[in-house]
CSV table of C-alpha atoms and ligand atoms in Angstrom, one decimal:
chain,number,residue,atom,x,y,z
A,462,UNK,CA,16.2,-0.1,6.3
A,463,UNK,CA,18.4,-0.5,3.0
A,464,UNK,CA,15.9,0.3,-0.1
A,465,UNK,CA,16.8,0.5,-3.5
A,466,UNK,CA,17.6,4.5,-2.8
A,467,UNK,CA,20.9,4.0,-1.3
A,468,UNK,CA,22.5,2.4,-4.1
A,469,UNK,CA,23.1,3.8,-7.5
A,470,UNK,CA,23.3,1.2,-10.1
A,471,UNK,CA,25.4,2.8,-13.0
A,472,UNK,CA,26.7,-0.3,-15.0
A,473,UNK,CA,25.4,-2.9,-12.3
A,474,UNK,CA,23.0,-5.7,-13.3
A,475,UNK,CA,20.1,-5.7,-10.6
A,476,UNK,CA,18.5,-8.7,-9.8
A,477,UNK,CA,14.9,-8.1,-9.0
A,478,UNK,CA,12.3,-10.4,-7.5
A,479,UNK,CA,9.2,-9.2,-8.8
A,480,UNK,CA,5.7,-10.1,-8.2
A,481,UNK,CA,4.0,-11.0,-11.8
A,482,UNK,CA,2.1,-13.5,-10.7
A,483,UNK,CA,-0.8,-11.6,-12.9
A,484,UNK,CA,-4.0,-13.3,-13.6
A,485,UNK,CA,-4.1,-14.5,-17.4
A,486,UNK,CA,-7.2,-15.2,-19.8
A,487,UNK,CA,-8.1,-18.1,-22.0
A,488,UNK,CA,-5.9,-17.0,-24.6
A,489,UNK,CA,-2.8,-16.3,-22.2
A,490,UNK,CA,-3.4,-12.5,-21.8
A,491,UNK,CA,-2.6,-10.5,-18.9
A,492,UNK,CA,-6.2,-9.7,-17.1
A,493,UNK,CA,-5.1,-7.1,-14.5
A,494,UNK,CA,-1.5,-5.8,-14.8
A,495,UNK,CA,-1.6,-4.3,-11.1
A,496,UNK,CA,1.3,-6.2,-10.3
A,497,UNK,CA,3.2,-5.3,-13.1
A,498,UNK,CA,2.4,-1.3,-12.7
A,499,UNK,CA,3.5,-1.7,-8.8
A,500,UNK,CA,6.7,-2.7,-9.8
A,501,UNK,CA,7.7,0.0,-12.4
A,502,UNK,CA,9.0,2.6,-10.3
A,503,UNK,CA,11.9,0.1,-9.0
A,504,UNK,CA,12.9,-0.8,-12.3
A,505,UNK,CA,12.8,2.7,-13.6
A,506,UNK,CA,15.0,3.9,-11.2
A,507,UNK,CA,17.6,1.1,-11.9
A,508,UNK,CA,17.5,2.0,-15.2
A,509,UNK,CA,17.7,5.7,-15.0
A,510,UNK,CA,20.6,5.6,-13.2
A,511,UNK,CA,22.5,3.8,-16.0
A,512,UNK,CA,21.9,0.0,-15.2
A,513,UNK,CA,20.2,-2.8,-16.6
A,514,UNK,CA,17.1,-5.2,-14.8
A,515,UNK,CA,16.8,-9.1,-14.7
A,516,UNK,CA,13.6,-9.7,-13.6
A,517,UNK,CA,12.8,-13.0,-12.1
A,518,UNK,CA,9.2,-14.2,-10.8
A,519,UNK,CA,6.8,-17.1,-10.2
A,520,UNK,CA,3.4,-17.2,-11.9
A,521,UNK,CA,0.7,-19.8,-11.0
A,522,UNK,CA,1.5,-23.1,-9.5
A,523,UNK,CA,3.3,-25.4,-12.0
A,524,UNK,CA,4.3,-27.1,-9.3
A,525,UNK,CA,8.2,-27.5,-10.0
A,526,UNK,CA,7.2,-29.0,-13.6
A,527,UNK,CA,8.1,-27.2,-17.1
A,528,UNK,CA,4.3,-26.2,-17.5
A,529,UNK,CA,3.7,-24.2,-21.3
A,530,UNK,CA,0.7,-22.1,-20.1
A,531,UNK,CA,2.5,-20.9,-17.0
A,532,UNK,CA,5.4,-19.4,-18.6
A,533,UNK,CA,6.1,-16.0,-18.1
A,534,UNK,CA,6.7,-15.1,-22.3
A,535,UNK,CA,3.3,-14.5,-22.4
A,536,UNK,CA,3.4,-11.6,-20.3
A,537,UNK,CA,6.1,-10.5,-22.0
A,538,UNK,CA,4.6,-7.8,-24.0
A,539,UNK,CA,2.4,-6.2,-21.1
A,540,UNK,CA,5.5,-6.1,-19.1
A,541,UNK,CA,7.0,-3.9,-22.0
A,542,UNK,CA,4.0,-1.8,-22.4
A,543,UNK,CA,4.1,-1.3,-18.9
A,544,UNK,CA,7.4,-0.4,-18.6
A,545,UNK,CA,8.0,1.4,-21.8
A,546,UNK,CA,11.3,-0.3,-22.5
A,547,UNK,CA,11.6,-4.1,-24.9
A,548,UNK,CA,11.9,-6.8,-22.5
A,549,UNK,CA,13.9,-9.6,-23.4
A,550,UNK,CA,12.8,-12.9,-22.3
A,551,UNK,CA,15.5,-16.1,-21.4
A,552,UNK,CA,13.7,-19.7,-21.4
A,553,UNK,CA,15.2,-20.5,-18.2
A,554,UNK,CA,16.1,-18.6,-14.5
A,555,UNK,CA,19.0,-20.8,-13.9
A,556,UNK,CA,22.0,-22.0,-15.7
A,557,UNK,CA,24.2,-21.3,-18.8
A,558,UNK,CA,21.3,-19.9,-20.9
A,559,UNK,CA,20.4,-17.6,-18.1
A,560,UNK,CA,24.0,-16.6,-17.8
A,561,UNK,CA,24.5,-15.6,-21.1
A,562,UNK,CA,21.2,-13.5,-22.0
A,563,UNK,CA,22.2,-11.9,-18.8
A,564,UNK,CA,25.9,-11.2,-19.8
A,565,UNK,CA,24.6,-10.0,-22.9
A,566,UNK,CA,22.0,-7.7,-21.3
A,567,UNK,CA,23.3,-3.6,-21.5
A,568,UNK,CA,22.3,-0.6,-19.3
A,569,UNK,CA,19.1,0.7,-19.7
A,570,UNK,CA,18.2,-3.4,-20.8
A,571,UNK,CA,15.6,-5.1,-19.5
A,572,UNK,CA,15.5,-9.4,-19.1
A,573,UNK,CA,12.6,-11.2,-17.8
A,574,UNK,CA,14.1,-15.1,-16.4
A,575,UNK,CA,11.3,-17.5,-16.8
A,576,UNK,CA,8.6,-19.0,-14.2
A,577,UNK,CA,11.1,-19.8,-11.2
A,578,UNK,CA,8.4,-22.1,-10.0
A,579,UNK,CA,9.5,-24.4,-13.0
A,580,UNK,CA,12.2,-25.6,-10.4
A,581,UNK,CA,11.0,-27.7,-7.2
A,582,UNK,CA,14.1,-25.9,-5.7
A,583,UNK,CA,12.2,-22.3,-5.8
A,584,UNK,CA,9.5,-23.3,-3.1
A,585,UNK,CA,12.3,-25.9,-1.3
A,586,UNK,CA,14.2,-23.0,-0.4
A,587,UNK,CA,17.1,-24.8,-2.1
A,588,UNK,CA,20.4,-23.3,-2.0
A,589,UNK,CA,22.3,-24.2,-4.6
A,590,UNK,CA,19.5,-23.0,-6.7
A,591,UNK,CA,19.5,-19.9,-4.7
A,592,UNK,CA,23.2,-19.8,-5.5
A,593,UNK,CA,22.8,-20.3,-9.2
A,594,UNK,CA,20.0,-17.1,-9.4
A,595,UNK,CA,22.8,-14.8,-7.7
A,596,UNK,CA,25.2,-15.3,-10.2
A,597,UNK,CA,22.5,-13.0,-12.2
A,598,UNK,CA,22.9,-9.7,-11.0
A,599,UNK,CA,25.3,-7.5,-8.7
A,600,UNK,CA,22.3,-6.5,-6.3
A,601,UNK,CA,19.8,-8.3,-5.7
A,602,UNK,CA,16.4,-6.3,-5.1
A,603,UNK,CA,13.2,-7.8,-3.6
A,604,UNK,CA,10.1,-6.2,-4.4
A,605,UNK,CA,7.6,-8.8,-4.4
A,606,UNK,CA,6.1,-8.3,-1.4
A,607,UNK,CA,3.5,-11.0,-2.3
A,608,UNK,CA,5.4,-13.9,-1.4
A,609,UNK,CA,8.0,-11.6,1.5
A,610,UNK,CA,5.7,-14.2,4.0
A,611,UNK,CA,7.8,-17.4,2.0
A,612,UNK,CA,11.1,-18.9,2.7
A,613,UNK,CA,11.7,-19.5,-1.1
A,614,UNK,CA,15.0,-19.7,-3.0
A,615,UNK,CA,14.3,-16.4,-5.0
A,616,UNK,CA,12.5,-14.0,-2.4
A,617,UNK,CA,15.2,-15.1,1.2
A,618,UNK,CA,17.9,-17.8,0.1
A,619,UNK,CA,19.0,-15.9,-2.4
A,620,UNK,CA,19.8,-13.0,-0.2
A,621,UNK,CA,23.0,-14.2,1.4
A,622,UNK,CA,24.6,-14.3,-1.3
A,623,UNK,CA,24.4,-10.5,-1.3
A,624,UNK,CA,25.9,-9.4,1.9
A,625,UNK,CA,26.2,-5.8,1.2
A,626,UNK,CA,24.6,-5.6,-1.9
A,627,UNK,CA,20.7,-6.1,-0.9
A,628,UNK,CA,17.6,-3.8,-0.2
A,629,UNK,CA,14.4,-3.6,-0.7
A,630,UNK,CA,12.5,-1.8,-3.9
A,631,UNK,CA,10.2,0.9,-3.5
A,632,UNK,CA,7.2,-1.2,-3.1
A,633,UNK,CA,8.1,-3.1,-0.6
A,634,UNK,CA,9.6,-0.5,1.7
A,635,UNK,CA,6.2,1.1,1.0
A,636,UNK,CA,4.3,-2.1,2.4
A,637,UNK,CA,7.0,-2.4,5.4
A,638,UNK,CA,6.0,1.4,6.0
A,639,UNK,CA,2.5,1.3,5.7
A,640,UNK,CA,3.0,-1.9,8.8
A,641,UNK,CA,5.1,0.4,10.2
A,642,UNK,CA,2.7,3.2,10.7
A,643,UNK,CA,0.1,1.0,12.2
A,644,UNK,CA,1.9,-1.4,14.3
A,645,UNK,CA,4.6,1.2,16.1
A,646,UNK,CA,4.5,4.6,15.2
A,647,UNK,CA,1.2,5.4,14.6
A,648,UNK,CA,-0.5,8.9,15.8
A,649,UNK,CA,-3.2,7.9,18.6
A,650,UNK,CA,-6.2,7.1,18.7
A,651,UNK,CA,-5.1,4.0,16.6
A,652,UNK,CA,-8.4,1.7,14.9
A,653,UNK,CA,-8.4,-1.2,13.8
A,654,UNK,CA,-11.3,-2.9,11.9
A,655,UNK,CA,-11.5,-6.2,11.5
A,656,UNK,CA,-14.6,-8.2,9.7
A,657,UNK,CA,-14.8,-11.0,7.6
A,658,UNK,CA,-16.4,-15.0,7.9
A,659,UNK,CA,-14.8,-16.5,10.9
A,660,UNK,CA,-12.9,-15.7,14.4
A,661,UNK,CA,-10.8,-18.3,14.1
A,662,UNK,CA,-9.2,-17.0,10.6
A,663,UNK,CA,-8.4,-13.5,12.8
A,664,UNK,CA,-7.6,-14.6,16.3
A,665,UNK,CA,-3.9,-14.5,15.8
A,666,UNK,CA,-3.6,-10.9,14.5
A,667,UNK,CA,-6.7,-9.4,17.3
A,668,UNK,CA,-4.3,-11.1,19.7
A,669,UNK,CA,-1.5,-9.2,18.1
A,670,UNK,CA,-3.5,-5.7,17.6
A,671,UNK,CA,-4.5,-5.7,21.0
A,672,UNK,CA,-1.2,-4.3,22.4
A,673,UNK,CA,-1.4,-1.8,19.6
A,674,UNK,CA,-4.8,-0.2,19.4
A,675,UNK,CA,-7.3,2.3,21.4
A,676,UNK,CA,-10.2,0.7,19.3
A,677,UNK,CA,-11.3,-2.7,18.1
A,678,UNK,CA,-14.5,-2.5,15.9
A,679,UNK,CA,-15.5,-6.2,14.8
A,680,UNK,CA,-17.5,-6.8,12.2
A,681,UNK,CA,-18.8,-9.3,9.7
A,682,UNK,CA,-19.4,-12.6,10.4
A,683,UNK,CA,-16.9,-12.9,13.3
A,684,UNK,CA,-19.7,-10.4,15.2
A,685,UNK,CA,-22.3,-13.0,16.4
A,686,UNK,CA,-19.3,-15.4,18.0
A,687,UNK,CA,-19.0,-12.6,20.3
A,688,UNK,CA,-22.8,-11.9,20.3
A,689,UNK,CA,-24.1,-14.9,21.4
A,690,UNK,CA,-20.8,-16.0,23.8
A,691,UNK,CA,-22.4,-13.0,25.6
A,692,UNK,CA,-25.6,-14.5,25.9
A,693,UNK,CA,-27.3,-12.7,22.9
A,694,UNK,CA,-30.0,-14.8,20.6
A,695,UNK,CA,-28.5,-14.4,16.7
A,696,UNK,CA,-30.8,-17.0,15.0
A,697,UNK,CA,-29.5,-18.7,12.4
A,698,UNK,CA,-26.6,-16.8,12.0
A,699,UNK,CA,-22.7,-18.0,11.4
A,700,UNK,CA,-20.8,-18.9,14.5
A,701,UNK,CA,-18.0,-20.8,16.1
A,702,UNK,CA,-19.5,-21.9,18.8
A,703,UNK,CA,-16.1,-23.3,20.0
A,704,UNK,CA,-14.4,-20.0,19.6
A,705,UNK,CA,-17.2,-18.4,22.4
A,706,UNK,CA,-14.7,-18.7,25.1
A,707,UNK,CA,-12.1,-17.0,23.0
A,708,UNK,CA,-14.4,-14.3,22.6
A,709,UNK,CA,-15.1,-13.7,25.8
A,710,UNK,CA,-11.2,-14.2,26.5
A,711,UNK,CA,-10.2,-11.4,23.9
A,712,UNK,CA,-13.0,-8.9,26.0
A,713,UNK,CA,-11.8,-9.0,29.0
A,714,UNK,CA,-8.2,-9.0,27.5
A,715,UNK,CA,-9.0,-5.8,26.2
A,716,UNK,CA,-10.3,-4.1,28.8
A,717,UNK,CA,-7.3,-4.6,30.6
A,718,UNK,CA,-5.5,-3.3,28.3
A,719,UNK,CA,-7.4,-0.2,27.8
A,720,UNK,CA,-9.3,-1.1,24.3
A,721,UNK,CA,-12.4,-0.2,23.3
A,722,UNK,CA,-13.9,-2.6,21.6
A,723,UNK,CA,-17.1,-1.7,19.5
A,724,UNK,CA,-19.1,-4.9,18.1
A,725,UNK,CA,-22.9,-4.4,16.2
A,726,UNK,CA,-25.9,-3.3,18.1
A,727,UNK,CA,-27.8,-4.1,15.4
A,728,UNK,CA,-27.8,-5.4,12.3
A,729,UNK,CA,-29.3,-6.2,9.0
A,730,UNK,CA,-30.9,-9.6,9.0
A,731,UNK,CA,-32.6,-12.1,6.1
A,732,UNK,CA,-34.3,-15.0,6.2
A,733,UNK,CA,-31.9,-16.5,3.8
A,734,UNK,CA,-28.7,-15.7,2.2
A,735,UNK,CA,-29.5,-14.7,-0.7
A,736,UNK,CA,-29.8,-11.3,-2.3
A,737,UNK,CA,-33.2,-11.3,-3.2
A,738,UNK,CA,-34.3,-12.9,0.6
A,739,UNK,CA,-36.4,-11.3,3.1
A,740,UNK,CA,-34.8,-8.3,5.3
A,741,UNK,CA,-35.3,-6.1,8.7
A,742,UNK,CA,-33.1,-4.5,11.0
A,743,UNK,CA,-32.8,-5.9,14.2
A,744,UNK,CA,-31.0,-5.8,17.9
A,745,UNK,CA,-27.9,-7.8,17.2
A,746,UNK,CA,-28.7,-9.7,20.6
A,747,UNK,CA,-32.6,-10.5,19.1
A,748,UNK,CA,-31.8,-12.1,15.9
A,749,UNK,CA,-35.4,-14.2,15.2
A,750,UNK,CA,-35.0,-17.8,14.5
A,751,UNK,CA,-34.7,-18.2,11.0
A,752,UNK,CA,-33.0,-15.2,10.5
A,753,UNK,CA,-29.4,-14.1,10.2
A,754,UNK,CA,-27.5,-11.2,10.1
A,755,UNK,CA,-25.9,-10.4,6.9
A,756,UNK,CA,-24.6,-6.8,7.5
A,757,UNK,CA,-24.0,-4.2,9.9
A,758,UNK,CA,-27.4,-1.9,10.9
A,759,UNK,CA,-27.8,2.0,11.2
A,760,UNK,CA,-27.0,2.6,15.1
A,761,UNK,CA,-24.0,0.0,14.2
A,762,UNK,CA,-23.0,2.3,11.6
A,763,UNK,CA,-23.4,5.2,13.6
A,764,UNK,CA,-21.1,4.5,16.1
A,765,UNK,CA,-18.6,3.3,14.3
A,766,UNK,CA,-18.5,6.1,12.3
A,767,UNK,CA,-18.0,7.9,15.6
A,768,UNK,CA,-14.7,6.3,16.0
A,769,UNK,CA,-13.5,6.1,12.6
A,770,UNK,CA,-13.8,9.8,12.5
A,771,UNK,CA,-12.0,10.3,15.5
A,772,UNK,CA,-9.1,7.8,14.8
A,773,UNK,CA,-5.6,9.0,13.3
A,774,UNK,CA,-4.5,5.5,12.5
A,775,UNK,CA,-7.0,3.3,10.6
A,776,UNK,CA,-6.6,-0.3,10.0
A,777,UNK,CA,-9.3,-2.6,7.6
A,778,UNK,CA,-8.7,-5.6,7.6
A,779,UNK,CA,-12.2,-7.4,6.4
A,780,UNK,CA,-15.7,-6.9,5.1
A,781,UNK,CA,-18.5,-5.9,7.5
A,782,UNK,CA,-21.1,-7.7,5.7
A,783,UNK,CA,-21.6,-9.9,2.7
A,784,UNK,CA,-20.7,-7.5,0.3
A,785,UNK,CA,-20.5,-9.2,-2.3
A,786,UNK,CA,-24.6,-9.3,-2.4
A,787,UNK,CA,-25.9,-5.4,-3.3
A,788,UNK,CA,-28.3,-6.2,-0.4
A,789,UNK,CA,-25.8,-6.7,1.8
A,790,UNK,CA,-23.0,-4.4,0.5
A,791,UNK,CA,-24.3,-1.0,2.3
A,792,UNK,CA,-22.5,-1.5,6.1
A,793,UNK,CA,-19.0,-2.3,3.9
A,794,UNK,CA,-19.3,0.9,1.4
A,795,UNK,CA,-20.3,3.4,4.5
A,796,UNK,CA,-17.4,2.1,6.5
A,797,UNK,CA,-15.0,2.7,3.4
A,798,UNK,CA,-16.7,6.3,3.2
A,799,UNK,CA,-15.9,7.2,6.4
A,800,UNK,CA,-12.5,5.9,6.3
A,801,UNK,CA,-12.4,7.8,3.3
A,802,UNK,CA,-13.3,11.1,5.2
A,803,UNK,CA,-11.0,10.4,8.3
A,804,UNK,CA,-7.9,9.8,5.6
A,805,UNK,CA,-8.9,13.5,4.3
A,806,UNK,CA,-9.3,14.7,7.2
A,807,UNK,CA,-5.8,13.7,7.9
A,808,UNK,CA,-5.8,10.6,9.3
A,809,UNK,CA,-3.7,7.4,8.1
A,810,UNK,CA,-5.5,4.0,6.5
A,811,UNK,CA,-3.9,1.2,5.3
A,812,UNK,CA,-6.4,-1.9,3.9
A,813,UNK,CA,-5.0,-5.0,3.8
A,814,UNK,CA,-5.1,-8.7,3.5
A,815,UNK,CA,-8.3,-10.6,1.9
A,816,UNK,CA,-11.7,-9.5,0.9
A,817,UNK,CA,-11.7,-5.8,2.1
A,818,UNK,CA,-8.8,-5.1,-0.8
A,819,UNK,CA,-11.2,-6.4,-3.1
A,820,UNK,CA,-14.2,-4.7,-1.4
A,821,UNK,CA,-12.3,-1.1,-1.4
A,822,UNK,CA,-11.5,-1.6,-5.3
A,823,UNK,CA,-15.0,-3.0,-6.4
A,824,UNK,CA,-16.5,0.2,-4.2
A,825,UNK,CA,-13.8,2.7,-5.9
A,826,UNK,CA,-11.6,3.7,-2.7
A,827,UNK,CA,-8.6,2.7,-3.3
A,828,UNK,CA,-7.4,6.4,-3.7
A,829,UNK,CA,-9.6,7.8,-0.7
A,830,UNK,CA,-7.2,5.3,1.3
A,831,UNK,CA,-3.4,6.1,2.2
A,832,UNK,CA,-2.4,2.8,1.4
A,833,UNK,CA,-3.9,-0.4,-0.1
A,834,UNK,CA,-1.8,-3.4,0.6
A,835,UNK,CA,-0.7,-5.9,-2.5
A,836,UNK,CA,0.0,-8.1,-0.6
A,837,UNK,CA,-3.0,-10.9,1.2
A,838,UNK,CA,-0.9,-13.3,3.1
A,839,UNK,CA,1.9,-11.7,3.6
A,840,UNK,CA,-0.2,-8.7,5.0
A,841,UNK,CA,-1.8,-11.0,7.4
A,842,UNK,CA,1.2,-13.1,8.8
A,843,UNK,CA,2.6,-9.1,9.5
A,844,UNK,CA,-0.9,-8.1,11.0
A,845,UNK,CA,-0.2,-11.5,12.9
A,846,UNK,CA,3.4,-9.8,14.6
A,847,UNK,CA,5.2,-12.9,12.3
A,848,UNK,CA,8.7,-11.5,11.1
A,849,UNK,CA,8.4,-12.1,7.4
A,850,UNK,CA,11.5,-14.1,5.9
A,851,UNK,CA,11.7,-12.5,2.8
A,852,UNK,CA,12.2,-9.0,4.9
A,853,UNK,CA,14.2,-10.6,7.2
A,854,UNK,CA,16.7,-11.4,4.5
A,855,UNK,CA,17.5,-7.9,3.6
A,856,UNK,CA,17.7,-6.3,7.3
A,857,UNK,CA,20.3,-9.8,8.4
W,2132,AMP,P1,-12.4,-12.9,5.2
W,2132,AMP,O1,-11.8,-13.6,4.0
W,2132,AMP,O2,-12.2,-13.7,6.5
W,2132,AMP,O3,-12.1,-11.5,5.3
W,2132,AMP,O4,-14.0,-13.1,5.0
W,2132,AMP,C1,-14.7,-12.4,4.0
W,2132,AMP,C2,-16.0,-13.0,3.8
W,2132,AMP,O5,-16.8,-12.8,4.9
W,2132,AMP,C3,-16.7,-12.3,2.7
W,2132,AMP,O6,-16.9,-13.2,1.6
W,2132,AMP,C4,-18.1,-11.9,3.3
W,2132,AMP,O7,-19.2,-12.3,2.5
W,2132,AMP,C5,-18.1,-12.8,4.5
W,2132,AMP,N1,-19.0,-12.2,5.5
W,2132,AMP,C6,-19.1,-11.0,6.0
W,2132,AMP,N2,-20.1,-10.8,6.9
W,2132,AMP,C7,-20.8,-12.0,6.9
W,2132,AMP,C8,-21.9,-12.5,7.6
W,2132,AMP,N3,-22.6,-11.7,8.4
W,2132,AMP,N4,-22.3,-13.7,7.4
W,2132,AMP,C9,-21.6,-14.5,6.6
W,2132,AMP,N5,-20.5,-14.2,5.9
W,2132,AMP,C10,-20.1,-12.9,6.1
């Protein structure tokens, strides 16, 4: 795997796909420069060793249109706070303008190109465009690991035009490593966690995990598909009744394979979802009508913190419970704990894709973790075994 380490870029011009799609407020300033701060270390290091960075991105969905509150000047000064150096800013990503603020730009210079997404061609995957960005640096760099999941001009087209002189920044390999660690070379046992709303929107990646793992926990929502395709009563609670088969499909698929799967014996239920409704713990297979389970109960919790103790590989993917309701948040913050105390205790855990990254940052774990993934649907389509194109494009 080529990263940005095994190149020195002393008088080269590196052309970086970053990640800046930042969210913005009413009067167009940056709300959470996450994106931004993940990126400095790649365009530190081109800098330090004597080069210079154009930085291209997409922000929001103009749609291929010129689109004023979607340009990427008004991020200009958090990007230079952030990195500590002025960045300079071209009206365009493509073309002579472009070509000139970047012949003009000298090491230890920063250039930020505007919104690529300005250009239908970006999302088309259009190669002439692609063409046109290359002429823009001698390397081309991807660290957006965001959008590694899309086939667009700037993040795998672009790429060819680079033959030798591609690789991946330091926050990409670190998302490629994290995948890494729980998909092939993982210490055993090897957990994976999986909540959230719906089956369906996980099938594809507990098919996947299921060749990889010693333990499945489900949680969330998915739970009482499996519940009641085993016979169990779960009231009024969420299910995909035509996902029961799967269910019962991915069980005995696993134990054939030699994974334990570990599913809620109980559960906290309410007689409405809402956070001020009506609550008791109950057998997950004896959910009243009227009832339905909104998180995971204390025997649940229990047991799986049984497992995630004794796991040396974690993987979260999903909430176990509607946390975004206090009522309902307790299940989600005591699995984070004890993934907290297994990743002390030595163990690896990467969270990734969805609502558990935004449950382990509301909850404060995001440093208890080893890694929290930046990337949702990219994250997912990996989770899913899918060969991301924009990775892809640096290891052709
Ligand atoms: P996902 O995006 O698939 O990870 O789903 C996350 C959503 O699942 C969150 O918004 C949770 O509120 C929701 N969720 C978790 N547990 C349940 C449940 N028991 N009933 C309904 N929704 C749930």
């Amino acid at each position: 795997m080529r990263t940005i380490n095994d190149f020195n870029f002393k008088n080269k011009k590196a052309l970086i796909r970053v990640d800046f799609n930042v969210p913005l407020d009413a009067d167009l300033k940056v709300t959470d420069n996450n994106r931004i701060v993940a990126a400095k270390p790649t365009i530190l290091k081109v800098l330090e060793d004597g080069g210079s960075a154009v930085l291209m991105s997409h922000l929001g969905r103009p749609k291929g249109q010129a689109t004023p509150e979607l340009s990427l000047k008004h991020i200009v000064k958090e990007v230079t706070q952030v990195i500590g150096v002025d960045v300079k800013f071209v009206e365009s990503c493509v073309g002579p303008e472009a070509e000139q603020a970047v012949a003009d730009l000298k090491s230890g210079e920063v250039l930020l190109l505007e919104n690529l997404r300005f250009h239908s061609e970006e999302e088309a995957g259009d190669e002439e465009f692609a063409k046109q960005l290359s002429q823009l640096g001698d390397i081309y760099v991807n660290d957006a690991f965001g959008t590694a999941h899309r086939a667009h001009a700037s993040t795998t087209i672009v790429a060819k035009f680079f033959p030798e002189n591609k690789c991946f920044g330091f926050l990409l390999a670190k998302e490629i490593d994290a995948i890494e660690k729980v998909m092939r070379t993982g210490e055993k046992p090897i957990t994976a966690i999986l909540g959230g709303a719906k089956v369906s929107s996980k099938i594809t990646i507990i098919e996947n995990i299921l060749d990889k793992v010693d333990h499945l926990i489900i949680g969330g929502g998915m739970t009482y598909t499996f519940v009641k395709a085993q016979g169990g009563k779960i009231g009024d609670s969420i299910s995909e009744d035509d996902k029961m088969e799967l269910a019962l499909e991915i069980l005995s698929e696993a134990k054939k394979k030699g994974v334990t799967v570990h599913i809620p014996v109980d559960v906290l239920a309410a007689d409405d979802f809402d956070k001020n409704a009506n609550t008791q713990v109950v057998a997950s297979n004896e959910i009243p009508d009227g009832w339905q389970g909104l998180d995971a109960g204390p025997k649940t919790l229990e047991n799986f913190k049984q497992v995630i103790l004794d796991s040396k590989t974690i993987l979260w993917n999903g909430p176990v419970g509607v946390f975004e309701m206090e009522a309902f948040a307790k299940g989600t913050i005591a699995v984070g704990n004890f993934i907290a105390e297994a990743t002390k205790n030595g163990a690896f855990s990467l969270v990734g894709g969805g609502d558990s990254v935004a449950a382990v940052k509301q909850f404060g774990f995001e440093d208890k973790v080893s890694y929290v993934s930046t990337g949702g649907g990219a994250m997912l389509e990996s989770l899913e075994g899918k060969d991301l194109p924009g990775i892809a494009a640096i290891l052709a």
